[in-house]
PDB file of C-alpha atoms in Angstrom:
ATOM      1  CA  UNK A   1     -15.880 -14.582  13.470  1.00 92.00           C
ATOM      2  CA  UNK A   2     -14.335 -12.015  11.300  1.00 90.00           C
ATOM      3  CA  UNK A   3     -14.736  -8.205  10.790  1.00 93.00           C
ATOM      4  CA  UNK A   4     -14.532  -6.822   7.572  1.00 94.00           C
ATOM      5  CA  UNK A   5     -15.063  -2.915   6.416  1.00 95.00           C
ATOM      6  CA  UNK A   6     -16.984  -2.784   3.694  1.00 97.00           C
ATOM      7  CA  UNK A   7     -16.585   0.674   1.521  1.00 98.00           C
ATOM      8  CA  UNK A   8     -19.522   2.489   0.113  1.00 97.00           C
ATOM      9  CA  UNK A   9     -18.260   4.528  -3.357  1.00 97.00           C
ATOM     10  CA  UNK A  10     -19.992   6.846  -5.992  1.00 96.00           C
ATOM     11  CA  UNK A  11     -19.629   4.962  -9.007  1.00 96.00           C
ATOM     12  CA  UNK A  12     -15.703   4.692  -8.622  1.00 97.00           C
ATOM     13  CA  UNK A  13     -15.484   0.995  -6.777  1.00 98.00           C
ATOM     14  CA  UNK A  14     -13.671  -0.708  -9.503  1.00 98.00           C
ATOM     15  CA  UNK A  15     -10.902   2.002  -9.314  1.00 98.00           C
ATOM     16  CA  UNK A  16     -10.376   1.669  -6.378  1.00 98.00           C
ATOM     17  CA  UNK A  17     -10.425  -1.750  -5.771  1.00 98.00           C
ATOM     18  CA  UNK A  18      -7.565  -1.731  -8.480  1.00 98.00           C
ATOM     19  CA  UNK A  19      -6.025   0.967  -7.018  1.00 98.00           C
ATOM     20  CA  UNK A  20      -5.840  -0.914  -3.874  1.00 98.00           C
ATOM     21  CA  UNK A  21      -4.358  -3.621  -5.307  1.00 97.00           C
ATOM     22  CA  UNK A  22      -1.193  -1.676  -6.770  1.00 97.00           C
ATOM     23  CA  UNK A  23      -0.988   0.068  -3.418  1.00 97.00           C
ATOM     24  CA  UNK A  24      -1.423  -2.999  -1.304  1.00 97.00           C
ATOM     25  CA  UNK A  25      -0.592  -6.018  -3.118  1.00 95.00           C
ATOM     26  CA  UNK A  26      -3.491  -8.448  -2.522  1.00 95.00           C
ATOM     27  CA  UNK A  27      -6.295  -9.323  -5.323  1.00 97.00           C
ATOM     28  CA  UNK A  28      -9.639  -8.529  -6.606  1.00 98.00           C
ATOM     29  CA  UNK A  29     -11.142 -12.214  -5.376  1.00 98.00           C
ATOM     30  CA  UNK A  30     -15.112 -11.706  -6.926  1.00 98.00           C
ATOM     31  CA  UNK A  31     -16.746  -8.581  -8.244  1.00 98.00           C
ATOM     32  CA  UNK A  32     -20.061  -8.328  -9.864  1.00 98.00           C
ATOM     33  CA  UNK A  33     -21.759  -5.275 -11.257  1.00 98.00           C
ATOM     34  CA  UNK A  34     -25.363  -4.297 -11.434  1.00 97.00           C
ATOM     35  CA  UNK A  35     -25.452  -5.730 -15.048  1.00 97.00           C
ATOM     36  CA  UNK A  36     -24.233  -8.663 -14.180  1.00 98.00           C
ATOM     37  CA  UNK A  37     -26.812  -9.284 -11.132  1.00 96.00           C
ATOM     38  CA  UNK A  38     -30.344 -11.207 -11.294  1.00 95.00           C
ATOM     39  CA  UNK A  39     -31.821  -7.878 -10.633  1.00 91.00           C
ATOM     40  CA  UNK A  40     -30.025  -6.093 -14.197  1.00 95.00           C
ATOM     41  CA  UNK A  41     -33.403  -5.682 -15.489  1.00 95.00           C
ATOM     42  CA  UNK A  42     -34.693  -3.834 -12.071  1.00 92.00           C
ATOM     43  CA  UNK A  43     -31.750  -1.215 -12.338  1.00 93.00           C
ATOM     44  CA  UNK A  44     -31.296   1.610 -14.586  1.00 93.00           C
ATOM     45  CA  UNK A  45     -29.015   1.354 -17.337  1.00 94.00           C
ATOM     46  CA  UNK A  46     -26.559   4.201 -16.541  1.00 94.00           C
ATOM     47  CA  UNK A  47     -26.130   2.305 -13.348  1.00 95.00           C
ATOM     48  CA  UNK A  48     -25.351  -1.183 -14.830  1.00 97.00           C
ATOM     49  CA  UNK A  49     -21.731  -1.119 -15.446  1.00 97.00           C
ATOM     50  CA  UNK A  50     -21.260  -0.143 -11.719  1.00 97.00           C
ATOM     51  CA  UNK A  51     -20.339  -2.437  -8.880  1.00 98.00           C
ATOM     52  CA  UNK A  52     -22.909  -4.071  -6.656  1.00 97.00           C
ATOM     53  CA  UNK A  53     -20.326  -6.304  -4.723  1.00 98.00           C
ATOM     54  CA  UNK A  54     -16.253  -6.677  -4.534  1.00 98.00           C
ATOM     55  CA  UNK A  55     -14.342  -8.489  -2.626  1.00 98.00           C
ATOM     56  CA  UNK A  56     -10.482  -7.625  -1.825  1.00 98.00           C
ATOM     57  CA  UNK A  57      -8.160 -10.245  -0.643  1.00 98.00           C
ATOM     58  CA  UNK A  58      -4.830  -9.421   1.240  1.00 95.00           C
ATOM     59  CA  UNK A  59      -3.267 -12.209   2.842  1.00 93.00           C
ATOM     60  CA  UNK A  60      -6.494 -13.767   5.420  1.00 93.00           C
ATOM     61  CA  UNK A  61      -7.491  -9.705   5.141  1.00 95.00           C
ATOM     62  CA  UNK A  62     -10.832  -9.133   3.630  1.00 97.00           C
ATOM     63  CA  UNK A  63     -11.892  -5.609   2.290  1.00 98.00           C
ATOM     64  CA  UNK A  64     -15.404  -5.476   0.484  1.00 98.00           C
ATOM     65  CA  UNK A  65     -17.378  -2.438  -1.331  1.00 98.00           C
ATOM     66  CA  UNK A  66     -19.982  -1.311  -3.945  1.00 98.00           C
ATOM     67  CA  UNK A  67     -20.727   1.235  -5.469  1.00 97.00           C
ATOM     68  CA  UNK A  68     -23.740   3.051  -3.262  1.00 95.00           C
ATOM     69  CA  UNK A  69     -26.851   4.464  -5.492  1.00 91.00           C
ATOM     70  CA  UNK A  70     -26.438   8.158  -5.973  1.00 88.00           C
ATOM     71  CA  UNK A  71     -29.232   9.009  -4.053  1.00 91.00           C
ATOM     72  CA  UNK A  72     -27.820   7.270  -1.331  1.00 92.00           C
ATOM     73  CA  UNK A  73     -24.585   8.015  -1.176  1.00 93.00           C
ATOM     74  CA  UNK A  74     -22.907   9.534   1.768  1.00 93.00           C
ATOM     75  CA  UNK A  75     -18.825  10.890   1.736  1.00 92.00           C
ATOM     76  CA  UNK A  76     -17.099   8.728   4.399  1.00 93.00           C
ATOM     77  CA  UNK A  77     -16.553   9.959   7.667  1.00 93.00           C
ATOM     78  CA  UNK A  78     -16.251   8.555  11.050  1.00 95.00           C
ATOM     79  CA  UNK A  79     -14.084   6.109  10.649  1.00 96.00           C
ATOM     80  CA  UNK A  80     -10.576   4.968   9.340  1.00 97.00           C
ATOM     81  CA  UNK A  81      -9.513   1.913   7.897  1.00 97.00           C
ATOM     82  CA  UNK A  82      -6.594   1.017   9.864  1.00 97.00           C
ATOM     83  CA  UNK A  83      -3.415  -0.767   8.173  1.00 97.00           C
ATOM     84  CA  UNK A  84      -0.963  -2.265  10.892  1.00 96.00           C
ATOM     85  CA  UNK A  85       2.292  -2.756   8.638  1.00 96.00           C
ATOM     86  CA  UNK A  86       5.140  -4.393  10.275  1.00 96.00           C
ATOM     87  CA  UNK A  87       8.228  -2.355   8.863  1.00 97.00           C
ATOM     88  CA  UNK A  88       8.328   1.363   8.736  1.00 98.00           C
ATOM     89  CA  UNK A  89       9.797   0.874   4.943  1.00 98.00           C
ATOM     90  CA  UNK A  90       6.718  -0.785   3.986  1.00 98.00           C
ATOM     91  CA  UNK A  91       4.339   1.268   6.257  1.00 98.00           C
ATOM     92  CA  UNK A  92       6.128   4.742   4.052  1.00 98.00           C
ATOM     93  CA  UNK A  93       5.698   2.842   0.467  1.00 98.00           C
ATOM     94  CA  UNK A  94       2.257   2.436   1.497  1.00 98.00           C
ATOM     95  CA  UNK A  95       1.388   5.711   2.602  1.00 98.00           C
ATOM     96  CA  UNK A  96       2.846   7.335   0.119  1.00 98.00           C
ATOM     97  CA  UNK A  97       1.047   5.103  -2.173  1.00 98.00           C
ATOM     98  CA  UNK A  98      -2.806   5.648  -1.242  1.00 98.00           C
ATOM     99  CA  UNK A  99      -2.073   8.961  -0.927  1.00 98.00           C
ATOM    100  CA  UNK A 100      -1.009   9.989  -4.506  1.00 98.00           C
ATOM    101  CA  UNK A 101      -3.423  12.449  -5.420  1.00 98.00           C
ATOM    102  CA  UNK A 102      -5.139  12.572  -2.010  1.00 98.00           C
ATOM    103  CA  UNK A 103      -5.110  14.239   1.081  1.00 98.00           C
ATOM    104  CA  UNK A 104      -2.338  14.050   3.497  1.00 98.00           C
ATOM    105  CA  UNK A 105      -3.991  14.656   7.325  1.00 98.00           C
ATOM    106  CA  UNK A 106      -1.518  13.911   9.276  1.00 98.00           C
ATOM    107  CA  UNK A 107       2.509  12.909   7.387  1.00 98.00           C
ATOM    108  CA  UNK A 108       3.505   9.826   8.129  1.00 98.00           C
ATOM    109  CA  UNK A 109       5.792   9.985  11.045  1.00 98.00           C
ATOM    110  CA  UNK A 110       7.147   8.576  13.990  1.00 97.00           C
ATOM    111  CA  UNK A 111       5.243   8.525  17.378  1.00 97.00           C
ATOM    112  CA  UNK A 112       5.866   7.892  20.775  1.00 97.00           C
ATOM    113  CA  UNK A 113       3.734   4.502  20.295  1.00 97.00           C
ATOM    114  CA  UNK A 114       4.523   3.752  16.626  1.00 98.00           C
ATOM    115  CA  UNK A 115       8.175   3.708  14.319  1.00 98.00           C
ATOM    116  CA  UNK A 116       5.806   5.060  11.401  1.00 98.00           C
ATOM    117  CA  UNK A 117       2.304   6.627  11.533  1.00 98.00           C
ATOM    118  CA  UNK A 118       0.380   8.541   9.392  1.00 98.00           C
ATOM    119  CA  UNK A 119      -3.381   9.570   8.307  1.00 98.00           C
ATOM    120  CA  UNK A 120      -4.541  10.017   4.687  1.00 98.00           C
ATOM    121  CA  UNK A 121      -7.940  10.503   2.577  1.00 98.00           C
ATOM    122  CA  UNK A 122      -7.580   8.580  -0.642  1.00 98.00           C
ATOM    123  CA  UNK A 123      -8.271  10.238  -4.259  1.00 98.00           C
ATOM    124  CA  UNK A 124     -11.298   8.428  -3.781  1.00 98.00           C
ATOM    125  CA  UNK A 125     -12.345   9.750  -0.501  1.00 97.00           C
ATOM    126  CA  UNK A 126     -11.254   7.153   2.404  1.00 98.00           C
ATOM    127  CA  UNK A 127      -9.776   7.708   5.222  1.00 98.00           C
ATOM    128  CA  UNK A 128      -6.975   5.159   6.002  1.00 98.00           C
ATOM    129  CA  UNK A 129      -4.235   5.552   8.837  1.00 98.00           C
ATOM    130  CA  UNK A 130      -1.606   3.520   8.308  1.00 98.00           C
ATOM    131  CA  UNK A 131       0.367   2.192  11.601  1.00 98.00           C
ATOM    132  CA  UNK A 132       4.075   0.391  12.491  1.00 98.00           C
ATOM    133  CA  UNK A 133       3.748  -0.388  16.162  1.00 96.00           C
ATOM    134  CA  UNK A 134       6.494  -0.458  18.039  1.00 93.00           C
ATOM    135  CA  UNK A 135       6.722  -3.514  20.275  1.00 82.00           C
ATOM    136  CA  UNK A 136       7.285  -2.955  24.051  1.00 74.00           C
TER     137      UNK A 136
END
């Protein structure tokens, strides 16, 4: 078994799946968009050049999302996607990374249980906390 988050957007999947992959390395592995689908002709036009499925790809790390439709879309909350990094260098370049033009919550940092952590909202609105463990 494997658990994968998978990221609800408003229309702004693609960016930042591609966002994600300048921040995080990794690749784009499928996406499809509404146009694209067997059900095009079932969805209206303004909504055809948006994502119905992507799938991310970092190392054996899977991170899927879509683009919600409006009516249904809620702003993320309750939850963090959680990014263990194994060097504080890396865990700071990421940070800093997703959260160019975003929301700092809390600065990355050291911790009594980590060498780096930190909390962010993305410019797209999710919440990641990235996390350098120390080892006991």
């Amino acid at each position: 078994m494997k658990l994968n988050s998978y990221l609800m957007f408003n229309g702004q999947c693609e960016a930042a799946f591609t966002f994600y992959e300048q921040c995080l390395g990794g690749k784009i592995a499928f996406k499809i968009t509404n146009g694209e689908s067997p059900m095009a002709k079932e969805t209206p036009p303004e909504r055809h050049n948006q994502i119905l499925h992507a799938r991310f790809v970092v190392g054996d790390n899977v991170l899927m999302g879509s683009d919600s439709p409006p009516e249904r879309y809620d702003q993320p909350k309750g939850f963090f996607v959680s990014l263990n990094i194994d060097t504080p260098k890396e865990a700071e370049r990421i940070f800093t990374a997703l959260s160019d033009k975003g929301t700092v919550l809390m600065p990355i940092q050291e911790t009594f249980w980590a060498h780096r952590f930190g909390m962010l909202n993305d410019r797209f609105g999710i919440p990641w906390m990235i996390n350098c463990e120390k080892t006991p």
